[in-house]
Amino acid sequence: MTQLELAKKNKISPEMRFVSKSEGMPVDVLKNRIREGRIVLIKNAKRKINPCAVGEGLRTKVNANIGTSQDRPRIKPELEKMRVAIQHGADAIMDLSSGGDLKKIRKAILKGSTVAVGTVPIYEAAIKAHKKRGRISRMTKEDILETMDEQAQDGVDFFTIHAGVTQNTLERLNKKKRLMNVVSRGGSFLVEWMIKNKKENPMYDHFEDILKIARKYDITISLGDGMRPGSLIDATDRPQIQELILLGELAEKARRRNVQVIIEGPGHIPIDQIESNVIIQKKMCNNAPFYVLGPLVTDVAPGYDHIVSAIGGAIAAYHGADFLCYVTPSEHLRIPDKDDVKNGVIASRIAAHAADIAKGVPRALDWDRAISKSRAARDWKAQIKRSIDPARSKELRKSSMSKNSDVCTMCSSYCSMKIMDGCLRK
Amino acid sequence: MTQLELAKKNKISPEMRFVSKSEGMPVDVLKNRIREGRIVLIKNAKRKINPCAVGEGLRTKVNANIGTSQDRPRIKPELEKMRVAIQHGADAIMDLSSGGDLKKIRKAILKGSTVAVGTVPIYEAAIKAHKKRGRISRMTKEDILETMDEQAQDGVDFFTIHAGVTQNTLERLNKKKRLMNVVSRGGSFLVEWMIKNKKENPMYDHFEDILKIARKYDITISLGDGMRPGSLIDATDRPQIQELILLGELAEKARRRNVQVIIEGPGHIPIDQIESNVIIQKKMCNNAPFYVLGPLVTDVAPGYDHIVSAIGGAIAAYHGADFLCYVTPSEHLRIPDKDDVKNGVIASRIAAHAADIAKGVPRALDWDRAISKSRAARDWKAQIKRSIDPARSKELRKSSMSKNSDVCTMCSSYCSMKIMDGCLRK
């Protein structure tokens, strides 16, 4: 039975107990929200990990994308990136590999990862078809379902499924004239397939078959947004919202089949449209958890897109997004290296934590209180230890020490906190 | 005559014409907003620079703090930081030096800077008193006014004046029991002075004298927030708002004397309190431009506070803040180096630009449109050239080139944009 099925039958699973305890949410509240589809516990039934709990009232979670490309097919750097991501606090990993031995890479990541692992099965299915038959458009329904079944058996915890890229969606895209058409890799594979075969999206047509696989292993379906905008100019347009309507319908289907589901969201969105994007997602999809890629609040800062998406992610999570997919400084320029992964994870965690404070997630503010107490006491060791990246804060402090060990080189003996200690004690 | 005086007399200055043209704001609208105090043109009458225009409807501006400390008194690194800040797009610089030969440093910065330069004159006044008489509390009214007069003659364009740290404010502070009392350096100097001398803040008592100096040189007064919170726990508390009430009254006084004025704001503030902080500032201070330090939306990320404040700055500017003071990755840990300055300026510029798009500043979105067109065309040269930091984006791309020169190593030949080009052209 899936976690959703258990919740529907009013049963408390060990996974629910674990999350209830670690998040400080009463187990009945948690169970009810799972039943209503407002919370999912991401974990393949076969895997021995703690579930990644995503949804209303929980700590906002962070996902880090890793994976090979044709230009960079080696496994080792990806495993290293996985370790760096987990070490710096990623709550989930997605293996988006598209180069080299995909099965081998996936198995190594699943073996090494202590957190939930997601994939986009259409990548492997399309790449297999491309290799076997020379074209992505020669991919068959069987390619897709067999790939998914194999990945499910391997232990993948969540699947991105671009089932909302339909002929209906494409019609909206053709009418709209976007600046950037489709910037989702999975989306573009399916659009090519649909145009060349003049047929409906096989993931939409065979959604029930996909659900059977997902249900068997309790894989959470992440309904992908193939129409997410790739530029602020295209944000919140008709193709995007058309797809979202379909995702809402598909989410309902999934829940009816006891499959847990989350919804993926944009993308490049100006700040003033973020709240509306969260509200419309929640309304269209009966409050399913919202998993956002960014959002990126400007297009102009390649090299700094971790900062751009920390801004968007914090605002989205504050308004109710539940799961942030990180963006690295290398976005739009190259495959990320391990430093990019670290910086991406930390930027997203800052965004998630800042939002959690603002939306009143229990215990979130405790961390800030603790570090501020150390700061007020000029207890540098404790301040560093309590910081989000102790190695980094230690390195910065050590690189520039004051003659007076209780202050820093910014203000030296004119440290406001020290002055206040001096005069308030008298 | 100051710009405010000219505007009151319905006169259009060359500075107004320059700003009208560079910002795309009709000159009459600009003049009326200057008259109403909603916009200031920051520039000492003696200086030969373009004014830094701050306020309603204008592009959000970014300030970079530089300056020596007792531990790091050398001028050269500060001049280098100034150059880096201006090169990366800072609209203003503040010289916050507190170590070495303060006059010499200030003169060198004023000579080298092509943008507006601000100072906090109480630093020099207090440090002089400390050196001459052994204690900050032995600073006299004359120390303060003479310092200001000298700095005004040197050409300083704006002064931070902590005139809202009064006995009334201190009473609120004493009643409140903050986690961190006063984290403003200037604020702490004045609090020490007030407690030890049992007298009112001399900058409050002699505010009219300060205005005389400011008016003579058309120096913009930036009313400092000595009570800004240093931790989320202390945000938006009674001492902070008490000071803000006083700043509103002082702003009114300044305008009556034809002195341009802006208001400084927090500080460490959770996301859900930022909008209210902007609204209350605008209401208390008759829509004077709002100059925020950050805001920092969590306390836990020393080493990454440029990201923390980019989140806060973007949200604040979206809700109406007009001027962002950058925060560097070294905040809370050490005096920043030139890389920190660069990263701080760029993070703040991203925040400012993202907010400008969202609040509809004319032309802001043009930049995003242009870079997105290059991106859609996979015109890498143009994309890099149009990015916020071309050297950085070029470096990242060059470090990892694909075999296919029209894509990047992230997706290689499975580039969504390339696939879309392929199938939409047919």
mmCIF file with all atom_site columns, N, CA and C in Angstrom, chain A residues 303-333:
data_model
loop_
_atom_site.group_PDB
_atom_site.id
_atom_site.type_symbol
_atom_site.label_atom_id
_atom_site.label_alt_id
_atom_site.label_comp_id
_atom_site.label_asym_id
_atom_site.label_entity_id
_atom_site.label_seq_id
_atom_site.pdbx_PDB_ins_code
_atom_site.Cartn_x
_atom_site.Cartn_y
_atom_site.Cartn_z
_atom_site.occupancy
_atom_site.B_iso_or_equiv
_atom_site.pdbx_formal_charge
_atom_site.auth_seq_id
_atom_site.auth_comp_id
_atom_site.auth_asym_id
_atom_site.auth_atom_id
_atom_site.pdbx_PDB_model_num
ATOM 1  N N  . GLY A 1 303 ? 25.836 33.144 -14.407 1.00 0.00 ? 303 GLY A N  1
ATOM 2  C CA . GLY A 1 303 ? 27.005 33.227 -13.522 1.00 0.00 ? 303 GLY A CA 1
ATOM 3  C C  . GLY A 1 303 ? 26.573 33.464 -12.078 1.00 0.00 ? 303 GLY A C  1
ATOM 4  N N  . TYR A 1 304 ? 25.356 33.997 -11.923 1.00 0.00 ? 304 TYR A N  1
ATOM 5  C CA . TYR A 1 304 ? 24.820 34.313 -10.590 1.00 0.00 ? 304 TYR A CA 1
ATOM 6  C C  . TYR A 1 304 ? 23.380 33.822 -10.443 1.00 0.00 ? 304 TYR A C  1
ATOM 7  N N  . ASP A 1 305 ? 23.008 32.808 -11.219 1.00 0.00 ? 305 ASP A N  1
ATOM 8  C CA . ASP A 1 305 ? 21.601 32.404 -11.188 1.00 0.00 ? 305 ASP A CA 1
ATOM 9  C C  . ASP A 1 305 ? 21.200 31.687 -9.900  1.00 0.00 ? 305 ASP A C  1
ATOM 10 N N  . HIS A 1 306 ? 22.202 31.310 -9.094  1.00 0.00 ? 306 HIS A N  1
ATOM 11 C CA . HIS A 1 306 ? 21.843 30.790 -7.763  1.00 0.00 ? 306 HIS A CA 1
ATOM 12 C C  . HIS A 1 306 ? 21.271 31.916 -6.902  1.00 0.00 ? 306 HIS A C  1
ATOM 13 N N  . ILE A 1 307 ? 21.793 33.124 -7.076  1.00 0.00 ? 307 ILE A N  1
ATOM 14 C CA . ILE A 1 307 ? 21.263 34.273 -6.332  1.00 0.00 ? 307 ILE A CA 1
ATOM 15 C C  . ILE A 1 307 ? 19.892 34.672 -6.892  1.00 0.00 ? 307 ILE A C  1
ATOM 16 N N  . VAL A 1 308 ? 19.811 34.710 -8.222  1.00 0.00 ? 308 VAL A N  1
ATOM 17 C CA . VAL A 1 308 ? 18.539 35.052 -8.885  1.00 0.00 ? 308 VAL A CA 1
ATOM 18 C C  . VAL A 1 308 ? 17.427 34.109 -8.415  1.00 0.00 ? 308 VAL A C  1
ATOM 19 N N  . SER A 1 309 ? 17.744 32.820 -8.299  1.00 0.00 ? 309 SER A N  1
ATOM 20 C CA . SER A 1 309 ? 16.694 31.879 -7.923  1.00 0.00 ? 309 SER A CA 1
ATOM 21 C C  . SER A 1 309 ? 16.513 31.795 -6.413  1.00 0.00 ? 309 SER A C  1
ATOM 22 N N  . ALA A 1 310 ? 17.496 32.233 -5.640  1.00 0.00 ? 310 ALA A N  1
ATOM 23 C CA . ALA A 1 310 ? 17.274 32.326 -4.188  1.00 0.00 ? 310 ALA A CA 1
ATOM 24 C C  . ALA A 1 310 ? 16.224 33.399 -3.905  1.00 0.00 ? 310 ALA A C  1
ATOM 25 N N  . ILE A 1 311 ? 16.283 34.490 -4.662  1.00 0.00 ? 311 ILE A N  1
ATOM 26 C CA . ILE A 1 311 ? 15.256 35.536 -4.510  1.00 0.00 ? 311 ILE A CA 1
ATOM 27 C C  . ILE A 1 311 ? 13.883 34.947 -4.847  1.00 0.00 ? 311 ILE A C  1
ATOM 28 N N  . GLY A 1 312 ? 13.786 34.335 -6.019  1.00 0.00 ? 312 GLY A N  1
ATOM 29 C CA . GLY A 1 312 ? 12.497 33.793 -6.454  1.00 0.00 ? 312 GLY A CA 1
ATOM 30 C C  . GLY A 1 312 ? 12.019 32.654 -5.561  1.00 0.00 ? 312 GLY A C  1
ATOM 31 N N  . GLY A 1 313 ? 12.951 31.793 -5.165  1.00 0.00 ? 313 GLY A N  1
ATOM 32 C CA . GLY A 1 313 ? 12.578 30.646 -4.341  1.00 0.00 ? 313 GLY A CA 1
ATOM 33 C C  . GLY A 1 313 ? 12.065 31.073 -2.971  1.00 0.00 ? 313 GLY A C  1
ATOM 34 N N  . ALA A 1 314 ? 12.704 32.067 -2.394  1.00 0.00 ? 314 ALA A N  1
ATOM 35 C CA . ALA A 1 314 ? 12.268 32.548 -1.075  1.00 0.00 ? 314 ALA A CA 1
ATOM 36 C C  . ALA A 1 314 ? 10.851 33.121 -1.165  1.00 0.00 ? 314 ALA A C  1
ATOM 37 N N  . ILE A 1 315 ? 10.601 33.887 -2.219  1.00 0.00 ? 315 ILE A N  1
ATOM 38 C CA . ILE A 1 315 ? 9.270  34.498 -2.371  1.00 0.00 ? 315 ILE A CA 1
ATOM 39 C C  . ILE A 1 315 ? 8.227  33.411 -2.650  1.00 0.00 ? 315 ILE A C  1
ATOM 40 N N  . ALA A 1 316 ? 8.574  32.472 -3.517  1.00 0.00 ? 316 ALA A N  1
ATOM 41 C CA . ALA A 1 316 ? 7.627  31.393 -3.839  1.00 0.00 ? 316 ALA A CA 1
ATOM 42 C C  . ALA A 1 316 ? 7.318  30.561 -2.597  1.00 0.00 ? 316 ALA A C  1
ATOM 43 N N  . ALA A 1 317 ? 8.353  30.195 -1.859  1.00 0.00 ? 317 ALA A N  1
ATOM 44 C CA . ALA A 1 317 ? 8.142  29.349 -0.679  1.00 0.00 ? 317 ALA A CA 1
ATOM 45 C C  . ALA A 1 317 ? 7.349  30.105 0.383   1.00 0.00 ? 317 ALA A C  1
ATOM 46 N N  . TYR A 1 318 ? 7.613  31.390 0.515   1.00 0.00 ? 318 TYR A N  1
ATOM 47 C CA . TYR A 1 318 ? 6.839  32.196 1.466   1.00 0.00 ? 318 TYR A CA 1
ATOM 48 C C  . TYR A 1 318 ? 5.353  32.161 1.115   1.00 0.00 ? 318 TYR A C  1
ATOM 49 N N  . HIS A 1 319 ? 5.048  32.206 -0.179  1.00 0.00 ? 319 HIS A N  1
ATOM 50 C CA . HIS A 1 319 ? 3.642  32.203 -0.593  1.00 0.00 ? 319 HIS A CA 1
ATOM 51 C C  . HIS A 1 319 ? 3.058  30.793 -0.669  1.00 0.00 ? 319 HIS A C  1
ATOM 52 N N  . GLY A 1 320 ? 3.866  29.769 -0.392  1.00 0.00 ? 320 GLY A N  1
ATOM 53 C CA . GLY A 1 320 ? 3.285  28.430 -0.301  1.00 0.00 ? 320 GLY A CA 1
ATOM 54 C C  . GLY A 1 320 ? 3.960  27.345 -1.115  1.00 0.00 ? 320 GLY A C  1
ATOM 55 N N  . ALA A 1 321 ? 4.981  27.667 -1.923  1.00 0.00 ? 321 ALA A N  1
ATOM 56 C CA . ALA A 1 321 ? 5.707  26.600 -2.607  1.00 0.00 ? 321 ALA A CA 1
ATOM 57 C C  . ALA A 1 321 ? 6.385  25.733 -1.549  1.00 0.00 ? 321 ALA A C  1
ATOM 58 N N  . ASP A 1 322 ? 6.506  24.430 -1.824  1.00 0.00 ? 322 ASP A N  1
ATOM 59 C CA . ASP A 1 322 ? 6.903  23.483 -0.796  1.00 0.00 ? 322 ASP A CA 1
ATOM 60 C C  . ASP A 1 322 ? 8.276  22.875 -1.018  1.00 0.00 ? 322 ASP A C  1
ATOM 61 N N  . PHE A 1 323 ? 8.767  22.989 -2.246  1.00 0.00 ? 323 PHE A N  1
ATOM 62 C CA . PHE A 1 323 ? 9.951  22.216 -2.629  1.00 0.00 ? 323 PHE A CA 1
ATOM 63 C C  . PHE A 1 323 ? 10.681 23.076 -3.659  1.00 0.00 ? 323 PHE A C  1
ATOM 64 N N  . LEU A 1 324 ? 11.941 23.390 -3.369  1.00 0.00 ? 324 LEU A N  1
ATOM 65 C CA . LEU A 1 324 ? 12.717 24.244 -4.277  1.00 0.00 ? 324 LEU A CA 1
ATOM 66 C C  . LEU A 1 324 ? 13.747 23.404 -5.015  1.00 0.00 ? 324 LEU A C  1
ATOM 67 N N  . CYS A 1 325 ? 13.738 23.494 -6.322  1.00 0.00 ? 325 CYS A N  1
ATOM 68 C CA . CYS A 1 325 ? 14.823 22.885 -7.077  1.00 0.00 ? 325 CYS A CA 1
ATOM 69 C C  . CYS A 1 325 ? 15.910 23.944 -7.203  1.00 0.00 ? 325 CYS A C  1
ATOM 70 N N  . TYR A 1 326 ? 17.099 23.589 -6.781  1.00 0.00 ? 326 TYR A N  1
ATOM 71 C CA . TYR A 1 326 ? 18.173 24.578 -6.808  1.00 0.00 ? 326 TYR A CA 1
ATOM 72 C C  . TYR A 1 326 ? 18.530 24.963 -8.234  1.00 0.00 ? 326 TYR A C  1
ATOM 73 N N  . VAL A 1 327 ? 19.201 26.089 -8.367  1.00 0.00 ? 327 VAL A N  1
ATOM 74 C CA . VAL A 1 327 ? 19.784 26.516 -9.637  1.00 0.00 ? 327 VAL A CA 1
ATOM 75 C C  . VAL A 1 327 ? 21.223 26.874 -9.289  1.00 0.00 ? 327 VAL A C  1
ATOM 76 N N  . THR A 1 328 ? 22.164 26.490 -10.128 1.00 0.00 ? 328 THR A N  1
ATOM 77 C CA . THR A 1 328 ? 23.568 26.736 -9.775  1.00 0.00 ? 328 THR A CA 1
ATOM 78 C C  . THR A 1 328 ? 24.101 27.972 -10.512 1.00 0.00 ? 328 THR A C  1
ATOM 79 N N  . PRO A 1 329 ? 25.269 28.463 -10.080 1.00 0.00 ? 329 PRO A N  1
ATOM 80 C CA . PRO A 1 329 ? 25.870 29.612 -10.780 1.00 0.00 ? 329 PRO A CA 1
ATOM 81 C C  . PRO A 1 329 ? 26.158 29.315 -12.256 1.00 0.00 ? 329 PRO A C  1
ATOM 82 N N  . SER A 1 330 ? 26.247 28.029 -12.623 1.00 0.00 ? 330 SER A N  1
ATOM 83 C CA . SER A 1 330 ? 26.568 27.683 -14.009 1.00 0.00 ? 330 SER A CA 1
ATOM 84 C C  . SER A 1 330 ? 25.350 27.572 -14.915 1.00 0.00 ? 330 SER A C  1
ATOM 85 N N  . GLU A 1 331 ? 24.159 27.694 -14.347 1.00 0.00 ? 331 GLU A N  1
ATOM 86 C CA . GLU A 1 331 ? 22.935 27.597 -15.154 1.00 0.00 ? 331 GLU A CA 1
ATOM 87 C C  . GLU A 1 331 ? 23.034 28.495 -16.390 1.00 0.00 ? 331 GLU A C  1
ATOM 88 N N  . HIS A 1 332 ? 22.595 27.972 -17.517 1.00 0.00 ? 332 HIS A N  1
ATOM 89 C CA . HIS A 1 332 ? 22.607 28.670 -18.816 1.00 0.00 ? 332 HIS A CA 1
ATOM 90 C C  . HIS A 1 332 ? 23.988 28.714 -19.471 1.00 0.00 ? 332 HIS A C  1
ATOM 91 N N  . LEU A 1 333 ? 25.024 28.176 -18.780 1.00 0.00 ? 333 LEU A N  1
ATOM 92 C CA . LEU A 1 333 ? 26.382 28.321 -19.330 1.00 0.00 ? 333 LEU A CA 1
ATOM 93 C C  . LEU A 1 333 ? 27.128 27.000 -19.520 1.00 0.00 ? 333 LEU A C  1
#
